[in-house]
């Protein structure tokens, strides 16, 4: 059996592990345009922060490829899938035949059209290790940085570089930071903490135009800068599957086995859609845990085993300078808030189940909440008043606890 | 594999397992020196709720969602089935804390990593010290 995997990050590596759980011998080839052994992609900000290094940020031990008998074609771009002939065409024309193919091509930064951006010097994205290495080269205590986008990527970049430059300003069209995962009150707590560290925010604002390395905002404000980081958003890399005739919506469409509409072609990770069980909507959940579980599921199925990934949901764990923001699920229904100082907790309940939550600086045992969301546990079966105060297993019925703590799980 | 299992009705709520855990992971051989006057950070935690008491630590799940979710590759499942964390690789994002259904992975006191029970394979005890010293067999270490 010949397995080919396009993409060498979490989903691709998980696919190898899934394949090898079933098939010890099949030939596995990984193709990636990145020239590096797999690294924890979200660790690039920790790299700049000095909280990890090139060796420690390896996603798997250095002997991973050899041990799993993987041929890794790194620094090589896959240009085309010929689904009828079951082969991948590389840049340069080489053809790699497959019996089963995984597309784990991830996503790429989205850059909205902005007047004058072509004339900006020192412009970066913040998606890959190469982006971080390039950015690192120009960092210095004399430099002022402007980040466009106060989302997860923009703010992790901010954390990574804040102590290494003179100033960091962040512009976002949204009226709050981390708009996709926080509400106004939760965002205000995190914003206060970041401003305390020296970050400057320009919210409900955007760049009208650049003149050289000066940003003119819609509000009329001007921000001169030395370095620009564009972190507005990402777009899934769906073209290979689309051009081969596979079904693509917002991301590559797959079933629960991660199979695409193309025979013997699977997809996983940030290029693929998931069915979010908390909202009931198909969407791209560009999150590492999701990528891993999709990739592993694909690998098992590609190798002839049986696996389904049927409980995807939004999950975010992000922190800045020692603070922690943990969120999960969908923010629908009745909400319950507890706020005190830097701690902010909010729960969303609908139809008798916990749909989602926001925990700012209150991380302990948060997975108990996540599990309630994922399992759609009827809140009538647990002591939710007690759980609202603090996550605990005593709030569950004795029989449920026995299944958790007195049996193999 | 052998795991730690809880016999809830036998738990007295004495919290001795927490102290034995902290001692086992202190690297010291004198319990007084290891614990006296110190705030302990055990990897097993006892819950008390009225008459109900029980200890919770890592279940070493067959399909460990913490391992699958780890963004840095710091969590792994060994061939012995033990779920381990390499704190040197961990960046303390706490994704594992967010996904563990048992609340059994916790922030380490350093603030820069997570920590969890490794069944005393990572210290001098070799076998779970909490189980060894439980006065009422409320936690056991066995195959089930």
PDB file of N, CA, C and O in Angstrom, chain A residues 215-267:
ATOM      1  N   UNK A 215       0.975  54.248   8.843  1.00  0.00           N
ATOM      2  CA  UNK A 215      -0.403  53.823   8.601  1.00  0.00           C
ATOM      3  C   UNK A 215      -1.328  54.978   8.938  1.00  0.00           C
ATOM      4  O   UNK A 215      -1.224  55.554  10.023  1.00  0.00           O
ATOM      5  N   UNK A 216      -2.201  55.324   7.997  1.00  0.00           N
ATOM      6  CA  UNK A 216      -3.239  56.312   8.249  1.00  0.00           C
ATOM      7  C   UNK A 216      -4.524  55.555   8.520  1.00  0.00           C
ATOM      8  O   UNK A 216      -5.019  54.831   7.655  1.00  0.00           O
ATOM      9  N   UNK A 217      -5.046  55.707   9.724  1.00  0.00           N
ATOM     10  CA  UNK A 217      -6.240  54.962  10.095  1.00  0.00           C
ATOM     11  C   UNK A 217      -7.501  55.705   9.654  1.00  0.00           C
ATOM     12  O   UNK A 217      -7.474  56.926   9.461  1.00  0.00           O
ATOM     13  N   UNK A 218      -8.597  54.962   9.557  1.00  0.00           N
ATOM     14  CA  UNK A 218      -9.890  55.561   9.170  1.00  0.00           C
ATOM     15  C   UNK A 218     -10.275  56.671  10.136  1.00  0.00           C
ATOM     16  O   UNK A 218     -10.882  57.662   9.760  1.00  0.00           O
ATOM     17  N   UNK A 219      -9.901  56.499  11.403  1.00  0.00           N
ATOM     18  CA  UNK A 219     -10.249  57.494  12.430  1.00  0.00           C
ATOM     19  C   UNK A 219      -9.445  58.783  12.284  1.00  0.00           C
ATOM     20  O   UNK A 219      -9.701  59.754  12.981  1.00  0.00           O
ATOM     21  N   UNK A 220      -8.473  58.783  11.400  1.00  0.00           N
ATOM     22  CA  UNK A 220      -7.624  59.959  11.236  1.00  0.00           C
ATOM     23  C   UNK A 220      -6.296  59.848  11.963  1.00  0.00           C
ATOM     24  O   UNK A 220      -5.399  60.659  11.739  1.00  0.00           O
ATOM     25  N   UNK A 221      -6.177  58.833  12.849  1.00  0.00           N
ATOM     26  CA  UNK A 221      -4.909  58.667  13.567  1.00  0.00           C
ATOM     27  C   UNK A 221      -3.817  58.190  12.622  1.00  0.00           C
ATOM     28  O   UNK A 221      -4.094  57.541  11.608  1.00  0.00           O
ATOM     29  N   UNK A 222      -2.586  58.516  13.007  1.00  0.00           N
ATOM     30  CA  UNK A 222      -1.432  58.073  12.206  1.00  0.00           C
ATOM     31  C   UNK A 222      -0.524  57.226  13.069  1.00  0.00           C
ATOM     32  O   UNK A 222      -0.244  57.584  14.214  1.00  0.00           O
ATOM     33  N   UNK A 223      -0.068  56.119  12.527  1.00  0.00           N
ATOM     34  CA  UNK A 223       0.870  55.273  13.276  1.00  0.00           C
ATOM     35  C   UNK A 223       2.120  55.029  12.427  1.00  0.00           C
ATOM     36  O   UNK A 223       2.077  54.264  11.463  1.00  0.00           O
ATOM     37  N   UNK A 224       3.221  55.673  12.768  1.00  0.00           N
ATOM     38  CA  UNK A 224       4.473  55.334  12.089  1.00  0.00           C
ATOM     39  C   UNK A 224       5.026  54.034  12.669  1.00  0.00           C
ATOM     40  O   UNK A 224       4.870  53.777  13.872  1.00  0.00           O
ATOM     41  N   UNK A 225       5.607  53.206  11.835  1.00  0.00           N
ATOM     42  CA  UNK A 225       6.114  51.920  12.314  1.00  0.00           C
ATOM     43  C   UNK A 225       7.328  51.504  11.498  1.00  0.00           C
ATOM     44  O   UNK A 225       7.564  52.033  10.398  1.00  0.00           O
ATOM     45  N   UNK A 226       8.090  50.570  12.053  1.00  0.00           N
ATOM     46  CA  UNK A 226       9.237  50.008  11.328  1.00  0.00           C
ATOM     47  C   UNK A 226       8.921  48.641  10.750  1.00  0.00           C
ATOM     48  O   UNK A 226       9.480  48.225   9.742  1.00  0.00           O
ATOM     49  N   UNK A 227       8.054  47.913  11.487  1.00  0.00           N
ATOM     50  CA  UNK A 227       7.739  46.528  11.110  1.00  0.00           C
ATOM     51  C   UNK A 227       6.220  46.371  11.088  1.00  0.00           C
ATOM     52  O   UNK A 227       5.536  46.815  12.026  1.00  0.00           O
ATOM     53  N   UNK A 228       5.706  45.736  10.048  1.00  0.00           N
ATOM     54  CA  UNK A 228       4.265  45.476   9.946  1.00  0.00           C
ATOM     55  C   UNK A 228       4.016  43.968   9.973  1.00  0.00           C
ATOM     56  O   UNK A 228       4.665  43.210   9.249  1.00  0.00           O
ATOM     57  N   UNK A 229       3.087  43.551  10.822  1.00  0.00           N
ATOM     58  CA  UNK A 229       2.662  42.137  10.815  1.00  0.00           C
ATOM     59  C   UNK A 229       1.187  42.109  10.431  1.00  0.00           C
ATOM     60  O   UNK A 229       0.361  42.755  11.086  1.00  0.00           O
ATOM     61  N   UNK A 230       0.875  41.398   9.370  1.00  0.00           N
ATOM     62  CA  UNK A 230      -0.515  41.283   8.920  1.00  0.00           C
ATOM     63  C   UNK A 230      -1.078  39.969   9.440  1.00  0.00           C
ATOM     64  O   UNK A 230      -0.621  38.886   9.070  1.00  0.00           O
ATOM     65  N   UNK A 231      -2.036  40.068  10.351  1.00  0.00           N
ATOM     66  CA  UNK A 231      -2.628  38.879  10.973  1.00  0.00           C
ATOM     67  C   UNK A 231      -4.138  39.034  10.991  1.00  0.00           C
ATOM     68  O   UNK A 231      -4.786  38.975  12.027  1.00  0.00           O
ATOM     69  N   UNK A 232      -4.680  39.266   9.818  1.00  0.00           N
ATOM     70  CA  UNK A 232      -6.110  39.562   9.695  1.00  0.00           C
ATOM     71  C   UNK A 232      -6.945  38.289   9.702  1.00  0.00           C
ATOM     72  O   UNK A 232      -8.071  38.262  10.184  1.00  0.00           O
ATOM     73  N   UNK A 233      -6.384  37.237   9.151  1.00  0.00           N
ATOM     74  CA  UNK A 233      -7.140  35.996   9.086  1.00  0.00           C
ATOM     75  C   UNK A 233      -6.448  35.027   8.160  1.00  0.00           C
ATOM     76  O   UNK A 233      -5.372  35.326   7.628  1.00  0.00           O
ATOM     77  N   UNK A 234      -7.054  33.863   7.997  1.00  0.00           N
ATOM     78  CA  UNK A 234      -6.446  32.849   7.137  1.00  0.00           C
ATOM     79  C   UNK A 234      -7.483  32.296   6.174  1.00  0.00           C
ATOM     80  O   UNK A 234      -8.687  32.430   6.389  1.00  0.00           O
ATOM     81  N   UNK A 235      -6.984  31.710   5.110  1.00  0.00           N
ATOM     82  CA  UNK A 235      -7.847  31.041   4.136  1.00  0.00           C
ATOM     83  C   UNK A 235      -7.345  29.606   3.981  1.00  0.00           C
ATOM     84  O   UNK A 235      -6.133  29.381   3.857  1.00  0.00           O
ATOM     85  N   UNK A 236      -8.258  28.653   3.992  1.00  0.00           N
ATOM     86  CA  UNK A 236      -7.833  27.258   3.839  1.00  0.00           C
ATOM     87  C   UNK A 236      -7.252  26.992   2.448  1.00  0.00           C
ATOM     88  O   UNK A 236      -7.729  27.555   1.462  1.00  0.00           O
ATOM     89  N   UNK A 237      -6.228  26.175   2.401  1.00  0.00           N
ATOM     90  CA  UNK A 237      -5.617  25.811   1.121  1.00  0.00           C
ATOM     91  C   UNK A 237      -6.390  24.641   0.506  1.00  0.00           C
ATOM     92  O   UNK A 237      -6.085  23.478   0.748  1.00  0.00           O
ATOM     93  N   UNK A 238      -7.403  24.981  -0.269  1.00  0.00           N
ATOM     94  CA  UNK A 238      -8.311  23.960  -0.800  1.00  0.00           C
ATOM     95  C   UNK A 238      -8.084  23.671  -2.282  1.00  0.00           C
ATOM     96  O   UNK A 238      -8.720  22.789  -2.847  1.00  0.00           O
ATOM     97  N   UNK A 239      -7.178  24.430  -2.904  1.00  0.00           N
ATOM     98  CA  UNK A 239      -7.097  24.422  -4.372  1.00  0.00           C
ATOM     99  C   UNK A 239      -6.787  23.050  -4.962  1.00  0.00           C
ATOM    100  O   UNK A 239      -7.339  22.670  -5.998  1.00  0.00           O
ATOM    101  N   UNK A 240      -5.883  22.297  -4.310  1.00  0.00           N
ATOM    102  CA  UNK A 240      -5.494  21.003  -4.890  1.00  0.00           C
ATOM    103  C   UNK A 240      -6.711  20.107  -5.075  1.00  0.00           C
ATOM    104  O   UNK A 240      -6.870  19.449  -6.110  1.00  0.00           O
ATOM    105  N   UNK A 241      -7.571  20.088  -4.048  1.00  0.00           N
ATOM    106  CA  UNK A 241      -8.756  19.222  -4.115  1.00  0.00           C
ATOM    107  C   UNK A 241      -9.791  19.806  -5.080  1.00  0.00           C
ATOM    108  O   UNK A 241     -10.393  19.090  -5.880  1.00  0.00           O
ATOM    109  N   UNK A 242      -9.969  21.112  -5.008  1.00  0.00           N
ATOM    110  CA  UNK A 242     -10.942  21.770  -5.891  1.00  0.00           C
ATOM    111  C   UNK A 242     -10.586  21.547  -7.359  1.00  0.00           C
ATOM    112  O   UNK A 242     -11.440  21.174  -8.168  1.00  0.00           O
ATOM    113  N   UNK A 243      -9.306  21.763  -7.685  1.00  0.00           N
ATOM    114  CA  UNK A 243      -8.871  21.616  -9.076  1.00  0.00           C
ATOM    115  C   UNK A 243      -8.969  20.176  -9.554  1.00  0.00           C
ATOM    116  O   UNK A 243      -9.072  19.908 -10.745  1.00  0.00           O
ATOM    117  N   UNK A 244      -8.915  19.241  -8.602  1.00  0.00           N
ATOM    118  CA  UNK A 244      -9.046  17.829  -8.981  1.00  0.00           C
ATOM    119  C   UNK A 244     -10.510  17.415  -9.073  1.00  0.00           C
ATOM    120  O   UNK A 244     -10.819  16.257  -9.353  1.00  0.00           O
ATOM    121  N   UNK A 245     -11.421  18.383  -8.806  1.00  0.00           N
ATOM    122  CA  UNK A 245     -12.851  18.087  -8.938  1.00  0.00           C
ATOM    123  C   UNK A 245     -13.519  17.693  -7.636  1.00  0.00           C
ATOM    124  O   UNK A 245     -14.677  17.273  -7.632  1.00  0.00           O
ATOM    125  N   UNK A 246     -12.815  17.824  -6.521  1.00  0.00           N
ATOM    126  CA  UNK A 246     -13.395  17.455  -5.225  1.00  0.00           C
ATOM    127  C   UNK A 246     -14.282  18.555  -4.669  1.00  0.00           C
ATOM    128  O   UNK A 246     -14.149  19.722  -5.037  1.00  0.00           O
ATOM    129  N   UNK A 247     -15.188  18.170  -3.787  1.00  0.00           N
ATOM    130  CA  UNK A 247     -16.135  19.134  -3.235  1.00  0.00           C
ATOM    131  C   UNK A 247     -15.455  20.027  -2.199  1.00  0.00           C
ATOM    132  O   UNK A 247     -14.818  19.550  -1.251  1.00  0.00           O
ATOM    133  N   UNK A 248     -15.611  21.328  -2.415  1.00  0.00           N
ATOM    134  CA  UNK A 248     -15.051  22.312  -1.499  1.00  0.00           C
ATOM    135  C   UNK A 248     -16.138  23.326  -1.170  1.00  0.00           C
ATOM    136  O   UNK A 248     -16.822  23.817  -2.070  1.00  0.00           O
ATOM    137  N   UNK A 249     -16.324  23.601   0.099  1.00  0.00           N
ATOM    138  CA  UNK A 249     -17.222  24.687   0.493  1.00  0.00           C
ATOM    139  C   UNK A 249     -16.351  25.779   1.103  1.00  0.00           C
ATOM    140  O   UNK A 249     -15.499  26.327   0.433  1.00  0.00           O
ATOM    141  N   UNK A 250     -16.493  26.061   2.423  1.00  0.00           N
ATOM    142  CA  UNK A 250     -15.538  26.997   3.030  1.00  0.00           C
ATOM    143  C   UNK A 250     -14.157  26.341   3.106  1.00  0.00           C
ATOM    144  O   UNK A 250     -13.131  26.957   2.936  1.00  0.00           O
ATOM    145  N   UNK A 251     -14.180  25.065   3.427  1.00  0.00           N
ATOM    146  CA  UNK A 251     -12.965  24.256   3.397  1.00  0.00           C
ATOM    147  C   UNK A 251     -13.265  23.005   2.597  1.00  0.00           C
ATOM    148  O   UNK A 251     -14.365  22.858   2.028  1.00  0.00           O
ATOM    149  N   UNK A 252     -12.322  22.081   2.572  1.00  0.00           N
ATOM    150  CA  UNK A 252     -12.549  20.829   1.857  1.00  0.00           C
ATOM    151  C   UNK A 252     -13.620  20.035   2.614  1.00  0.00           C
ATOM    152  O   UNK A 252     -13.577  19.920   3.845  1.00  0.00           O
ATOM    153  N   UNK A 253     -14.590  19.535   1.883  1.00  0.00           N
ATOM    154  CA  UNK A 253     -15.703  18.813   2.506  1.00  0.00           C
ATOM    155  C   UNK A 253     -15.328  17.336   2.657  1.00  0.00           C
ATOM    156  O   UNK A 253     -14.847  16.711   1.705  1.00  0.00           O
ATOM    157  N   UNK A 254     -15.524  16.813   3.854  1.00  0.00           N
ATOM    158  CA  UNK A 254     -15.251  15.390   4.089  1.00  0.00           C
ATOM    159  C   UNK A 254     -16.416  14.780   4.858  1.00  0.00           C
ATOM    160  O   UNK A 254     -17.264  15.488   5.395  1.00  0.00           O
ATOM    161  N   UNK A 255     -16.420  13.439   4.919  1.00  0.00           N
ATOM    162  CA  UNK A 255     -17.363  12.778   5.810  1.00  0.00           C
ATOM    163  C   UNK A 255     -16.677  12.542   7.161  1.00  0.00           C
ATOM    164  O   UNK A 255     -15.557  13.020   7.386  1.00  0.00           O
ATOM    165  N   UNK A 256     -17.316  11.802   8.047  1.00  0.00           N
ATOM    166  CA  UNK A 256     -16.759  11.595   9.390  1.00  0.00           C
ATOM    167  C   UNK A 256     -15.493  10.742   9.386  1.00  0.00           C
ATOM    168  O   UNK A 256     -14.775  10.672  10.371  1.00  0.00           O
ATOM    169  N   UNK A 257     -15.281  10.053   8.252  1.00  0.00           N
ATOM    170  CA  UNK A 257     -14.038   9.277   8.135  1.00  0.00           C
ATOM    171  C   UNK A 257     -12.919  10.114   7.539  1.00  0.00           C
ATOM    172  O   UNK A 257     -11.837   9.613   7.288  1.00  0.00           O
ATOM    173  N   UNK A 258     -13.230  11.361   7.263  1.00  0.00           N
ATOM    174  CA  UNK A 258     -12.310  12.342   6.670  1.00  0.00           C
ATOM    175  C   UNK A 258     -12.082  12.115   5.178  1.00  0.00           C
ATOM    176  O   UNK A 258     -11.150  12.663   4.596  1.00  0.00           O
ATOM    177  N   UNK A 259     -12.962  11.326   4.566  1.00  0.00           N
ATOM    178  CA  UNK A 259     -12.826  11.101   3.134  1.00  0.00           C
ATOM    179  C   UNK A 259     -13.472  12.248   2.368  1.00  0.00           C
ATOM    180  O   UNK A 259     -14.561  12.708   2.710  1.00  0.00           O
ATOM    181  N   UNK A 260     -12.808  12.714   1.317  1.00  0.00           N
ATOM    182  CA  UNK A 260     -13.366  13.769   0.470  1.00  0.00           C
ATOM    183  C   UNK A 260     -14.299  13.129  -0.549  1.00  0.00           C
ATOM    184  O   UNK A 260     -14.497  11.911  -0.553  1.00  0.00           O
ATOM    185  N   UNK A 261     -14.841  13.960  -1.436  1.00  0.00           N
ATOM    186  CA  UNK A 261     -15.715  13.408  -2.478  1.00  0.00           C
ATOM    187  C   UNK A 261     -14.903  12.676  -3.545  1.00  0.00           C
ATOM    188  O   UNK A 261     -15.465  12.029  -4.417  1.00  0.00           O
ATOM    189  N   UNK A 262     -13.583  12.786  -3.491  1.00  0.00           N
ATOM    190  CA  UNK A 262     -12.725  12.074  -4.443  1.00  0.00           C
ATOM    191  C   UNK A 262     -12.361  10.701  -3.867  1.00  0.00           C
ATOM    192  O   UNK A 262     -12.008  10.600  -2.687  1.00  0.00           O
ATOM    193  N   UNK A 263     -12.415   9.704  -4.702  1.00  0.00           N
ATOM    194  CA  UNK A 263     -12.089   8.360  -4.246  1.00  0.00           C
ATOM    195  C   UNK A 263     -10.640   8.279  -3.753  1.00  0.00           C
ATOM    196  O   UNK A 263      -9.730   8.792  -4.404  1.00  0.00           O
ATOM    197  N   UNK A 264     -10.445   7.662  -2.599  1.00  0.00           N
ATOM    198  CA  UNK A 264      -9.112   7.448  -2.019  1.00  0.00           C
ATOM    199  C   UNK A 264      -8.368   8.724  -1.628  1.00  0.00           C
ATOM    200  O   UNK A 264      -7.167   8.695  -1.400  1.00  0.00           O
ATOM    201  N   UNK A 265      -9.114   9.826  -1.576  1.00  0.00           N
ATOM    202  CA  UNK A 265      -8.497  11.081  -1.141  1.00  0.00           C
ATOM    203  C   UNK A 265      -9.183  11.547   0.146  1.00  0.00           C
ATOM    204  O   UNK A 265     -10.407  11.652   0.197  1.00  0.00           O
ATOM    205  N   UNK A 266      -8.377  11.799   1.154  1.00  0.00           N
ATOM    206  CA  UNK A 266      -8.860  12.242   2.456  1.00  0.00           C
ATOM    207  C   UNK A 266      -8.332  13.654   2.718  1.00  0.00           C
ATOM    208  O   UNK A 266      -7.373  14.094   2.072  1.00  0.00           O
ATOM    209  N   UNK A 267      -8.949  14.331   3.672  1.00  0.00           N
ATOM    210  CA  UNK A 267      -8.460  15.663   4.026  1.00  0.00           C
ATOM    211  C   UNK A 267      -8.579  15.860   5.529  1.00  0.00           C
ATOM    212  O   UNK A 267      -9.472  15.296   6.172  1.00  0.00           O
TER     213      UNK A 267
END
